[in-house]
PDB file of C-alpha atoms in Angstrom:
ATOM      1  CA  SER X  17     -61.020 169.172 118.351  1.00 45.00           C
ATOM      2  CA  GLN X  18     -63.605 168.183 120.937  1.00 47.00           C
ATOM      3  CA  GLN X  19     -63.283 164.650 122.155  1.00 63.00           C
ATOM      4  CA  GLY X  20     -65.209 162.442 124.521  1.00 72.00           C
ATOM      5  CA  GLU X  21     -63.380 161.192 127.563  1.00 83.00           C
ATOM      6  CA  GLU X  22     -64.259 157.778 128.904  1.00 87.00           C
ATOM      7  CA  ASP X  23     -63.978 156.817 132.520  1.00 89.00           C
ATOM      8  CA  PRO X  24     -62.555 154.533 133.768  1.00 94.00           C
ATOM      9  CA  GLN X  25     -59.733 153.846 131.330  1.00 93.00           C
ATOM     10  CA  ALA X  26     -59.777 150.186 132.373  1.00 95.00           C
ATOM     11  CA  LEU X  27     -62.279 148.035 134.224  1.00 96.00           C
ATOM     12  CA  SER X  28     -61.975 144.452 135.417  1.00 97.00           C
ATOM     13  CA  ILE X  29     -64.999 142.554 136.724  1.00 97.00           C
ATOM     14  CA  GLN X  30     -66.215 139.026 137.310  1.00 97.00           C
ATOM     15  CA  GLU X  31     -68.627 137.306 134.959  1.00 97.00           C
ATOM     16  CA  GLY X  32     -72.207 138.014 135.965  1.00 97.00           C
ATOM     17  CA  GLU X  33     -71.448 141.458 137.408  1.00 98.00           C
ATOM     18  CA  ASN X  34     -72.594 144.702 135.831  1.00 98.00           C
ATOM     19  CA  ALA X  35     -70.134 147.003 134.066  1.00 98.00           C
ATOM     20  CA  THR X  36     -70.616 150.762 133.940  1.00 98.00           C
ATOM     21  CA  MET X  37     -68.514 153.122 131.878  1.00 97.00           C
ATOM     22  CA  ASN X  38     -68.921 156.843 131.467  1.00 97.00           C
ATOM     23  CA  CYS X  39     -68.316 159.368 128.732  1.00 96.00           C
ATOM     24  CA  SER X  40     -68.017 163.136 129.092  1.00 95.00           C
ATOM     25  CA  TYR X  41     -67.961 165.623 126.253  1.00 94.00           C
ATOM     26  CA  LYS X  42     -67.497 169.340 125.877  1.00 91.00           C
ATOM     27  CA  THR X  43     -69.955 170.913 123.446  1.00 89.00           C
ATOM     28  CA  SER X  44     -73.514 170.549 122.221  1.00 90.00           C
ATOM     29  CA  ILE X  45     -74.283 167.316 120.387  1.00 90.00           C
ATOM     30  CA  ASN X  46     -76.937 165.890 118.070  1.00 90.00           C
ATOM     31  CA  ASN X  47     -76.416 162.337 119.250  1.00 91.00           C
ATOM     32  CA  LEU X  48     -73.987 160.109 121.091  1.00 94.00           C
ATOM     33  CA  GLN X  49     -73.061 156.592 120.058  1.00 95.00           C
ATOM     34  CA  TRP X  50     -71.282 153.692 121.701  1.00 97.00           C
ATOM     35  CA  TYR X  51     -69.015 151.316 119.801  1.00 97.00           C
ATOM     36  CA  ARG X  52     -67.205 148.158 120.799  1.00 98.00           C
ATOM     37  CA  GLN X  53     -63.773 147.032 119.605  1.00 97.00           C
ATOM     38  CA  ASN X  54     -62.335 143.593 120.113  1.00 96.00           C
ATOM     39  CA  SER X  55     -58.542 143.533 120.276  1.00 92.00           C
ATOM     40  CA  GLY X  56     -56.964 144.215 116.894  1.00 90.00           C
ATOM     41  CA  ARG X  57     -60.299 144.486 115.094  1.00 93.00           C
ATOM     42  CA  GLY X  58     -62.612 147.152 113.742  1.00 95.00           C
ATOM     43  CA  LEU X  59     -65.314 148.875 115.755  1.00 96.00           C
ATOM     44  CA  VAL X  60     -68.896 147.679 115.910  1.00 97.00           C
ATOM     45  CA  HIS X  61     -71.810 150.023 116.550  1.00 97.00           C
ATOM     46  CA  LEU X  62     -73.766 149.171 119.696  1.00 97.00           C
ATOM     47  CA  ILE X  63     -76.329 151.867 120.374  1.00 96.00           C
ATOM     48  CA  LEU X  64     -77.223 155.478 119.581  1.00 95.00           C
ATOM     49  CA  ILE X  65     -78.965 157.991 121.805  1.00 95.00           C
ATOM     50  CA  ARG X  66     -80.227 161.319 120.500  1.00 93.00           C
ATOM     51  CA  SER X  67     -79.854 164.608 122.353  1.00 92.00           C
ATOM     52  CA  ASN X  68     -83.574 164.702 123.195  1.00 94.00           C
ATOM     53  CA  GLU X  69     -83.503 161.212 124.725  1.00 96.00           C
ATOM     54  CA  ARG X  70     -82.492 160.361 128.276  1.00 97.00           C
ATOM     55  CA  GLU X  71     -82.301 156.576 128.244  1.00 98.00           C
ATOM     56  CA  LYS X  72     -82.230 153.717 125.752  1.00 97.00           C
ATOM     57  CA  HIS X  73     -82.054 149.968 126.074  1.00 97.00           C
ATOM     58  CA  SER X  74     -80.821 147.257 123.753  1.00 96.00           C
ATOM     59  CA  GLY X  75     -80.639 143.749 125.131  1.00 97.00           C
ATOM     60  CA  ARG X  76     -78.209 143.827 128.064  1.00 98.00           C
ATOM     61  CA  LEU X  77     -77.148 147.379 127.241  1.00 98.00           C
ATOM     62  CA  ARG X  78     -78.555 150.489 128.863  1.00 98.00           C
ATOM     63  CA  VAL X  79     -77.398 153.945 127.841  1.00 98.00           C
ATOM     64  CA  THR X  80     -78.225 157.202 129.590  1.00 98.00           C
ATOM     65  CA  LEU X  81     -77.580 160.748 128.443  1.00 98.00           C
ATOM     66  CA  ASP X  82     -77.487 163.866 130.605  1.00 97.00           C
ATOM     67  CA  THR X  83     -77.065 166.863 128.320  1.00 95.00           C
ATOM     68  CA  SER X  84     -76.964 169.290 131.241  1.00 96.00           C
ATOM     69  CA  LYS X  85     -73.854 167.522 132.556  1.00 96.00           C
ATOM     70  CA  LYS X  86     -72.603 166.661 129.083  1.00 96.00           C
ATOM     71  CA  SER X  87     -72.194 163.030 130.023  1.00 96.00           C
ATOM     72  CA  SER X  88     -73.383 159.568 129.085  1.00 97.00           C
ATOM     73  CA  SER X  89     -73.078 156.163 130.664  1.00 98.00           C
ATOM     74  CA  LEU X  90     -73.129 152.659 129.233  1.00 98.00           C
ATOM     75  CA  LEU X  91     -74.273 149.849 131.497  1.00 98.00           C
ATOM     76  CA  ILE X  92     -73.719 146.218 130.521  1.00 98.00           C
ATOM     77  CA  THR X  93     -75.740 143.929 132.758  1.00 98.00           C
ATOM     78  CA  ALA X  94     -74.886 140.324 133.636  1.00 98.00           C
ATOM     79  CA  SER X  95     -71.535 140.565 131.883  1.00 98.00           C
ATOM     80  CA  ARG X  96     -69.974 137.631 130.060  1.00 97.00           C
ATOM     81  CA  ALA X  97     -66.374 136.815 129.193  1.00 97.00           C
ATOM     82  CA  ALA X  98     -67.290 137.545 125.563  1.00 97.00           C
ATOM     83  CA  ASP X  99     -67.986 141.179 126.553  1.00 98.00           C
ATOM     84  CA  THR X 100     -64.228 141.673 127.040  1.00 98.00           C
ATOM     85  CA  ALA X 101     -63.360 144.502 124.645  1.00 97.00           C
ATOM     86  CA  SER X 102     -62.740 148.234 124.448  1.00 96.00           C
ATOM     87  CA  TYR X 103     -65.757 150.499 124.420  1.00 97.00           C
ATOM     88  CA  PHE X 104     -65.769 153.935 122.801  1.00 96.00           C
ATOM     89  CA  CYS X 105     -68.241 156.766 122.849  1.00 96.00           C
ATOM     90  CA  ALA X 106     -68.576 158.914 119.755  1.00 95.00           C
ATOM     91  CA  THR X 107     -70.279 162.266 119.529  1.00 92.00           C
ATOM     92  CA  ALA X 108     -71.933 163.959 116.585  1.00 87.00           C
ATOM     93  CA  LEU X 109     -71.592 167.670 117.207  1.00 82.00           C
ATOM     94  CA  THR X 110     -74.447 170.082 116.624  1.00 77.00           C
ATOM     95  CA  GLY X 111     -73.777 171.584 113.204  1.00 73.00           C
ATOM     96  CA  GLY X 112     -70.931 169.125 112.668  1.00 70.00           C
ATOM     97  CA  GLY X 113     -72.556 167.315 109.774  1.00 70.00           C
ATOM     98  CA  ASN X 114     -71.562 163.691 109.514  1.00 75.00           C
ATOM     99  CA  LYS X 115     -68.319 163.831 111.470  1.00 84.00           C
ATOM    100  CA  LEU X 116     -68.059 161.682 114.571  1.00 90.00           C
ATOM    101  CA  THR X 117     -65.495 162.388 117.278  1.00 91.00           C
ATOM    102  CA  PHE X 118     -64.363 159.389 119.301  1.00 93.00           C
ATOM    103  CA  GLY X 119     -63.247 159.203 122.902  1.00 91.00           C
ATOM    104  CA  THR X 120     -60.222 157.374 124.229  1.00 91.00           C
ATOM    105  CA  GLY X 121     -62.118 154.265 125.273  1.00 93.00           C
ATOM    106  CA  THR X 122     -62.630 152.017 128.282  1.00 95.00           C
ATOM    107  CA  GLN X 123     -60.926 148.619 128.280  1.00 96.00           C
ATOM    108  CA  LEU X 124     -63.275 146.095 129.870  1.00 97.00           C
ATOM    109  CA  LYS X 125     -62.051 142.705 131.029  1.00 98.00           C
ATOM    110  CA  VAL X 126     -64.611 140.180 132.216  1.00 98.00           C
ATOM    111  CA  GLU X 127     -63.056 137.302 134.093  1.00 96.00           C
ATOM    112  CA  LEU X 128     -64.520 133.860 134.574  1.00 91.00           C
TER     113      LEU X 128
ATOM    114  CA  ASP I 270     -72.421 139.394 102.683  1.00 60.00           C
ATOM    115  CA  GLY I 271     -72.202 143.169 102.725  1.00 69.00           C
ATOM    116  CA  GLY I 272     -69.293 144.804 104.424  1.00 94.00           C
ATOM    117  CA  ILE I 273     -66.018 146.657 104.248  1.00 97.00           C
ATOM    118  CA  THR I 274     -62.779 144.987 103.200  1.00 97.00           C
ATOM    119  CA  GLN I 275     -59.443 146.484 104.142  1.00 98.00           C
ATOM    120  CA  SER I 276     -56.160 145.215 102.784  1.00 97.00           C
ATOM    121  CA  PRO I 277     -53.521 144.393 103.609  1.00 96.00           C
ATOM    122  CA  LYS I 278     -54.134 143.447 107.238  1.00 96.00           C
ATOM    123  CA  TYR I 279     -50.452 143.881 108.096  1.00 96.00           C
ATOM    124  CA  LEU I 280     -47.959 146.034 106.217  1.00 94.00           C
ATOM    125  CA  PHE I 281     -44.322 146.833 106.822  1.00 93.00           C
ATOM    126  CA  ARG I 282     -42.676 149.821 105.209  1.00 90.00           C
ATOM    127  CA  LYS I 283     -39.226 151.293 105.187  1.00 91.00           C
ATOM    128  CA  GLU I 284     -38.809 154.940 106.055  1.00 89.00           C
ATOM    129  CA  GLY I 285     -39.164 157.193 103.036  1.00 88.00           C
ATOM    130  CA  GLN I 286     -41.570 154.920 101.173  1.00 91.00           C
ATOM    131  CA  ASN I 287     -45.161 155.680 100.310  1.00 94.00           C
ATOM    132  CA  VAL I 288     -47.733 152.973 100.965  1.00 95.00           C
ATOM    133  CA  THR I 289     -51.373 152.663  99.926  1.00 97.00           C
ATOM    134  CA  LEU I 290     -54.051 151.016 102.063  1.00 98.00           C
ATOM    135  CA  SER I 291     -57.089 149.657 100.293  1.00 98.00           C
ATOM    136  CA  CYS I 292     -60.699 150.044 101.440  1.00 98.00           C
ATOM    137  CA  GLU I 293     -63.612 148.575  99.496  1.00 98.00           C
ATOM    138  CA  GLN I 294     -67.287 148.487 100.522  1.00 97.00           C
ATOM    139  CA  ASN I 295     -70.293 146.768  98.973  1.00 96.00           C
ATOM    140  CA  LEU I 296     -72.874 148.405 101.231  1.00 95.00           C
ATOM    141  CA  ASN I 297     -73.826 151.062  98.659  1.00 94.00           C
ATOM    142  CA  HIS I 298     -72.843 153.710 101.195  1.00 93.00           C
ATOM    143  CA  ASP I 299     -72.197 157.238  99.998  1.00 92.00           C
ATOM    144  CA  ALA I 300     -69.836 158.316 102.789  1.00 93.00           C
ATOM    145  CA  MET I 301     -66.448 156.794 103.607  1.00 95.00           C
ATOM    146  CA  TYR I 302     -63.877 157.622 106.279  1.00 96.00           C
ATOM    147  CA  TRP I 303     -60.314 156.905 107.328  1.00 97.00           C
ATOM    148  CA  TYR I 304     -59.328 156.903 110.988  1.00 97.00           C
ATOM    149  CA  ARG I 305     -56.002 156.376 112.685  1.00 97.00           C
ATOM    150  CA  GLN I 306     -55.727 154.607 116.051  1.00 96.00           C
ATOM    151  CA  ASP I 307     -52.624 154.644 118.229  1.00 94.00           C
ATOM    152  CA  PRO I 308     -52.147 152.294 121.220  1.00 85.00           C
ATOM    153  CA  GLY I 309     -54.418 153.161 124.103  1.00 76.00           C
ATOM    154  CA  GLN I 310     -55.963 156.067 122.247  1.00 79.00           C
ATOM    155  CA  GLY I 311     -59.184 156.853 120.510  1.00 86.00           C
ATOM    156  CA  LEU I 312     -59.725 157.236 116.798  1.00 93.00           C
ATOM    157  CA  ARG I 313     -58.609 160.347 114.946  1.00 94.00           C
ATOM    158  CA  LEU I 314     -60.153 161.297 111.609  1.00 94.00           C
ATOM    159  CA  ILE I 315     -57.733 161.547 108.690  1.00 96.00           C
ATOM    160  CA  TYR I 316     -59.972 162.114 105.645  1.00 96.00           C
ATOM    161  CA  TYR I 317     -63.590 161.601 104.739  1.00 94.00           C
ATOM    162  CA  SER I 318     -65.635 161.575 101.562  1.00 94.00           C
ATOM    163  CA  GLN I 319     -69.353 162.187 101.327  1.00 91.00           C
ATOM    164  CA  ILE I 320     -69.659 161.542  97.601  1.00 92.00           C
ATOM    165  CA  VAL I 321     -67.643 160.274  94.657  1.00 94.00           C
ATOM    166  CA  ASN I 322     -64.907 162.640  93.451  1.00 95.00           C
ATOM    167  CA  ASP I 323     -65.101 164.717  96.627  1.00 94.00           C
ATOM    168  CA  PHE I 324     -63.280 164.447  99.960  1.00 95.00           C
ATOM    169  CA  GLN I 325     -62.378 166.624 102.932  1.00 94.00           C
ATOM    170  CA  LYS I 326     -59.507 166.741 105.378  1.00 95.00           C
ATOM    171  CA  GLY I 327     -60.104 165.490 108.868  1.00 93.00           C
ATOM    172  CA  ASP I 328     -58.189 166.420 111.994  1.00 92.00           C
ATOM    173  CA  ILE I 329     -54.832 164.851 111.064  1.00 95.00           C
ATOM    174  CA  ALA I 330     -54.608 164.925 107.244  1.00 97.00           C
ATOM    175  CA  GLU I 331     -50.964 166.019 106.972  1.00 96.00           C
ATOM    176  CA  GLY I 332     -48.816 163.345 105.352  1.00 96.00           C
ATOM    177  CA  TYR I 333     -51.796 161.448 103.931  1.00 97.00           C
ATOM    178  CA  SER I 334     -53.682 161.520 100.634  1.00 97.00           C
ATOM    179  CA  VAL I 335     -56.885 159.893  99.367  1.00 98.00           C
ATOM    180  CA  SER I 336     -58.939 159.502  96.235  1.00 98.00           C
ATOM    181  CA  ARG I 337     -62.604 158.661  95.643  1.00 98.00           C
ATOM    182  CA  GLU I 338     -62.961 157.706  91.986  1.00 97.00           C
ATOM    183  CA  LYS I 339     -65.551 155.012  92.654  1.00 97.00           C
ATOM    184  CA  LYS I 340     -68.344 154.814  95.212  1.00 97.00           C
ATOM    185  CA  GLU I 341     -67.051 151.472  96.461  1.00 97.00           C
ATOM    186  CA  SER I 342     -63.415 152.432  96.957  1.00 98.00           C
ATOM    187  CA  PHE I 343     -61.553 154.923  99.154  1.00 98.00           C
ATOM    188  CA  PRO I 344     -57.800 154.175  99.192  1.00 98.00           C
ATOM    189  CA  LEU I 345     -55.481 155.934 101.633  1.00 98.00           C
ATOM    190  CA  THR I 346     -51.854 156.704 100.786  1.00 98.00           C
ATOM    191  CA  VAL I 347     -49.465 157.205 103.675  1.00 96.00           C
ATOM    192  CA  THR I 348     -46.704 159.350 102.256  1.00 94.00           C
ATOM    193  CA  SER I 349     -43.110 159.764 103.353  1.00 89.00           C
ATOM    194  CA  ALA I 350     -44.134 163.152 104.719  1.00 87.00           C
ATOM    195  CA  GLN I 351     -46.029 161.471 107.555  1.00 88.00           C
ATOM    196  CA  LYS I 352     -43.561 161.650 110.436  1.00 88.00           C
ATOM    197  CA  ASN I 353     -44.959 158.900 112.610  1.00 90.00           C
ATOM    198  CA  PRO I 354     -46.962 156.542 110.387  1.00 93.00           C
ATOM    199  CA  THR I 355     -46.826 153.395 112.536  1.00 95.00           C
ATOM    200  CA  ALA I 356     -50.442 152.889 113.613  1.00 96.00           C
ATOM    201  CA  PHE I 357     -53.645 150.934 113.144  1.00 97.00           C
ATOM    202  CA  TYR I 358     -55.737 152.341 110.291  1.00 98.00           C
ATOM    203  CA  LEU I 359     -59.483 151.910 110.166  1.00 98.00           C
ATOM    204  CA  CYS I 360     -61.782 152.534 107.239  1.00 98.00           C
ATOM    205  CA  ALA I 361     -65.498 153.099 107.743  1.00 97.00           C
ATOM    206  CA  SER I 362     -68.562 153.885 105.693  1.00 95.00           C
ATOM    207  CA  SER I 363     -72.078 155.148 106.297  1.00 92.00           C
ATOM    208  CA  SER I 364     -75.295 155.832 104.433  1.00 87.00           C
ATOM    209  CA  TYR I 365     -75.500 159.288 105.980  1.00 77.00           C
ATOM    210  CA  LYS I 366     -77.113 162.042 103.978  1.00 69.00           C
ATOM    211  CA  ALA I 367     -77.310 165.602 105.295  1.00 65.00           C
ATOM    212  CA  GLY I 368     -80.578 166.196 107.093  1.00 64.00           C
ATOM    213  CA  SER I 369     -81.541 162.540 107.076  1.00 64.00           C
ATOM    214  CA  GLY I 370     -80.611 161.670 110.635  1.00 70.00           C
ATOM    215  CA  ALA I 371     -77.767 160.151 112.549  1.00 78.00           C
ATOM    216  CA  ASN I 372     -74.505 158.958 111.060  1.00 87.00           C
ATOM    217  CA  VAL I 373     -73.814 155.350 112.097  1.00 92.00           C
ATOM    218  CA  LEU I 374     -70.495 153.944 110.927  1.00 95.00           C
ATOM    219  CA  THR I 375     -69.669 150.452 109.690  1.00 96.00           C
ATOM    220  CA  PHE I 376     -65.985 149.645 110.103  1.00 97.00           C
ATOM    221  CA  GLY I 377     -63.536 147.393 108.332  1.00 97.00           C
ATOM    222  CA  ALA I 378     -61.203 145.082 110.246  1.00 97.00           C
ATOM    223  CA  GLY I 379     -58.279 147.504 110.010  1.00 97.00           C
ATOM    224  CA  SER I 380     -54.771 147.593 108.584  1.00 97.00           C
ATOM    225  CA  ARG I 381     -51.743 147.663 110.855  1.00 96.00           C
ATOM    226  CA  LEU I 382     -48.837 149.614 109.371  1.00 96.00           C
ATOM    227  CA  THR I 383     -45.353 149.324 110.843  1.00 95.00           C
ATOM    228  CA  VAL I 384     -42.497 151.494 109.659  1.00 91.00           C
ATOM    229  CA  LEU I 385     -39.119 149.834 110.068  1.00 86.00           C
TER     230      LEU I 385
END
């Protein structure tokens, strides 16, 4: 089945720096979502962007969507050690009903 | 507080045994899901249910079974037919209704199953 691919697989930055992670997908979507997972825990929904939107903001998060390139990016500004987690994109396919397909994730480590 | 409760958090099983993972939600959500997560990988959908007494296979349903007798509960049984059951299992729910908009999932804390 179609799956988003995140890039990079792992990212290590210093506190205060910005973190950018990317997600590519293969087929037409209704919306794309980003989730966060702390080690050994469940996922938490961060932000959703619909196929007719190009950019959304939520606090220190900025998400962009380029449907022509079938890609999305998540930017975390002024990162904190507490942002250390894995980040997953999830796509809702056009005509796919309520099924979400998750990518493989980006592991972000923010060092003090 | 509303949320999803998964139990047990850790479970050890001998080969050949069936095991049932519990998932309970008090969010009044219609839809519930089971995902499997292997180390360094994304989530793969096992089963999902959009309404009581109805469920559909996901991408990796072989070796698993579910039931949805109550809106609040969606237990997953990992049967002996599942060849590689050691994994982290995540239950989720949503208030999604067809045609009503996007499907945003609320997850439980997960159950880690280890087959000895």
